[in-house]
mmCIF file of C-alpha atoms in Angstrom:
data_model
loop_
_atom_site.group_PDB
_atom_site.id
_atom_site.type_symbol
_atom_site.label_atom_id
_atom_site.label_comp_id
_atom_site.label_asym_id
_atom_site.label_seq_id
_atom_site.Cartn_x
_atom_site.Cartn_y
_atom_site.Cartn_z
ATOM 1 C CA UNK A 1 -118.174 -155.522 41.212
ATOM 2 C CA UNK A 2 -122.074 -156.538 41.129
ATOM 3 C CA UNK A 3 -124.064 -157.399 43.989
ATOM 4 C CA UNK A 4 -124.716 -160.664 44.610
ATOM 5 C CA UNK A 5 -127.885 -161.703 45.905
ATOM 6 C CA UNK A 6 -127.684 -162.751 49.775
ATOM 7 C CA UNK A 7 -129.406 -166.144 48.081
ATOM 8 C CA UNK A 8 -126.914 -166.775 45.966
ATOM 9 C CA UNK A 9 -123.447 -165.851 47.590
ATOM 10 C CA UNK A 10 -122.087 -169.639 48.460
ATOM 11 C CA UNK A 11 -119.991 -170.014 51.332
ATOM 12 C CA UNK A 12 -116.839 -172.304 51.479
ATOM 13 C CA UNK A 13 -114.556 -173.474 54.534
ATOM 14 C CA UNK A 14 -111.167 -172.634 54.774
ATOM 15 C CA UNK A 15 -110.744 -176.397 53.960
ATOM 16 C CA UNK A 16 -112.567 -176.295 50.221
ATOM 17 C CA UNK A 17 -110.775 -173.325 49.677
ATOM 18 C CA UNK A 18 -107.268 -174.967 50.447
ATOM 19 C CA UNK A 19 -108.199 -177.404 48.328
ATOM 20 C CA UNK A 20 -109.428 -175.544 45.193
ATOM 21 C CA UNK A 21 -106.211 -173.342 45.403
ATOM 22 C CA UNK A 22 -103.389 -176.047 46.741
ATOM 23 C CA UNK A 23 -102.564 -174.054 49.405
ATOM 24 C CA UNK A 24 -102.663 -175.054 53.306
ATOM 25 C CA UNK A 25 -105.469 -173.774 55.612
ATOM 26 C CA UNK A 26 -103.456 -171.638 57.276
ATOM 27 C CA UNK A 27 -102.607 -169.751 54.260
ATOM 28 C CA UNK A 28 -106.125 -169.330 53.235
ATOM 29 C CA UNK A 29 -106.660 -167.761 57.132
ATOM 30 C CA UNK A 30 -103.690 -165.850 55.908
ATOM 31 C CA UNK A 31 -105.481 -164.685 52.802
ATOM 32 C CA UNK A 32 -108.534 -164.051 54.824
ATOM 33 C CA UNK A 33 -106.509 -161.927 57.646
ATOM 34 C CA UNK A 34 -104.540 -160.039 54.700
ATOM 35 C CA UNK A 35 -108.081 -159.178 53.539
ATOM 36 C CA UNK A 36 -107.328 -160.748 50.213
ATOM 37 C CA UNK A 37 -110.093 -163.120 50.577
ATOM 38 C CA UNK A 38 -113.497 -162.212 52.255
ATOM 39 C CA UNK A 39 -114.210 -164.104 54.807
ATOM 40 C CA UNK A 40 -116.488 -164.449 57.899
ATOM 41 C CA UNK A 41 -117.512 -165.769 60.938
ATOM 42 C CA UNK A 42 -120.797 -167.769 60.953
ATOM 43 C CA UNK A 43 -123.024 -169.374 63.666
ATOM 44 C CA UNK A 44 -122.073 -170.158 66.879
ATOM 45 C CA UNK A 45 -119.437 -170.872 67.963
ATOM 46 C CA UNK A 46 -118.177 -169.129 65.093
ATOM 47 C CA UNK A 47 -116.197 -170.703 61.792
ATOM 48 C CA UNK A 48 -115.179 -169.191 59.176
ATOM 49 C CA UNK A 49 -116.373 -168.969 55.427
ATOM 50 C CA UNK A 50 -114.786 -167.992 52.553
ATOM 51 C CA UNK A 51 -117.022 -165.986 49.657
ATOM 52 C CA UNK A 52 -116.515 -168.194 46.768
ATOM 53 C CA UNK A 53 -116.788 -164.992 44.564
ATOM 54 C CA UNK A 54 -113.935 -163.657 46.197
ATOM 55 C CA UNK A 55 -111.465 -166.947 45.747
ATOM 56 C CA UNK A 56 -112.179 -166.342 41.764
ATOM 57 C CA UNK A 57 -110.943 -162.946 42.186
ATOM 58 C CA UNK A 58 -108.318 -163.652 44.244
ATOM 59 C CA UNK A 59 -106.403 -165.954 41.276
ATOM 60 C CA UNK A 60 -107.833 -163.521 38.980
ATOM 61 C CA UNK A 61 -105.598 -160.709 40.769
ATOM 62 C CA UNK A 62 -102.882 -163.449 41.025
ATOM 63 C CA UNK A 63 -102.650 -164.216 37.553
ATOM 64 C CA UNK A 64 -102.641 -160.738 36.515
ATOM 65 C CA UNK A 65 -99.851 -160.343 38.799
ATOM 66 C CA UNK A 66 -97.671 -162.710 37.042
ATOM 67 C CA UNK A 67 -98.482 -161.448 33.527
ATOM 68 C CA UNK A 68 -97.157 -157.908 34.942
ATOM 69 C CA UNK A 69 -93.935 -159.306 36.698
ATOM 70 C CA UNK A 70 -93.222 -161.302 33.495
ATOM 71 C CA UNK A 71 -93.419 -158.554 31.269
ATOM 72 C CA UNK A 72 -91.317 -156.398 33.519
ATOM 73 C CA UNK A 73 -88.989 -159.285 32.972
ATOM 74 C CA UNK A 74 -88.899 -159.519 29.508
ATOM 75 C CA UNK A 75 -88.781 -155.227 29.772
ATOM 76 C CA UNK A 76 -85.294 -155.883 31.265
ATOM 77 C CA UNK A 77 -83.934 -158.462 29.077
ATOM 78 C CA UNK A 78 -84.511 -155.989 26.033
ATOM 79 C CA UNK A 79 -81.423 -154.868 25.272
ATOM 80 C CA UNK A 80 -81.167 -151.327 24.027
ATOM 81 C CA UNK A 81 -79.667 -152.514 20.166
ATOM 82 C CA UNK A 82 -82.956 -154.428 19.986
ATOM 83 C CA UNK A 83 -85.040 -151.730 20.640
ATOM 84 C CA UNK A 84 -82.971 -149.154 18.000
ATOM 85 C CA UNK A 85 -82.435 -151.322 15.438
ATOM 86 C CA UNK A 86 -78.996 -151.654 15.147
ATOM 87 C CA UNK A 87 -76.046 -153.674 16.941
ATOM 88 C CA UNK A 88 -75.945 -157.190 18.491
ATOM 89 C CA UNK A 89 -79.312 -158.760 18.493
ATOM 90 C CA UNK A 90 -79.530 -161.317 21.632
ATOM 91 C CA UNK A 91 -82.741 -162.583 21.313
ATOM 92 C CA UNK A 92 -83.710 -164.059 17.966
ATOM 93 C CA UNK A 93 -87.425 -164.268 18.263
#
């Protein structure tokens, strides 16, 4: 991953974030806790902030995810005819 310039990294609440992925605020914190969003504490008393890098990678990783789990799926479906060549065909793509 490149660095980011300290200038140029933007910050977002917990709210924006909720709001950009349609999830609650709680789940973001969840996210955050999890470590599968960076966040931080900033100023005083401290709130948090969410990297918006990081929420970009996040549904990156998410949407990779579901490409894997619905291949998998499809991998199970195959029946073993299909793949030999002979036999009942099932699926008639």
């Amino acid at each position: 991953m490149p660095k980011i310039p300290p200038s140029e990294v933007r910050l977002l609440t917990p709210a924006q974030v909720a709001e950009i992925i349609a999830i609650s605020i709680d789940d973001v914190m969840s996210l955050v806790q999890k470590g599968e969003l960076r966040g931080m504490r900033v100023g005083s008393p401290g709130q948090w902030r969410i990297e918006e890098a990081s929420v970009g990678e996040y549904l990156d990783a998410q949407i990779e995810l579901t490409r894997r789990a619905a291949l998998w799926q499809q991998s199970q479906e195959a029946s073993f005819p299909e793949l030999w060549g002979t036999g009942e065909v099932r699926h008639d793509d």
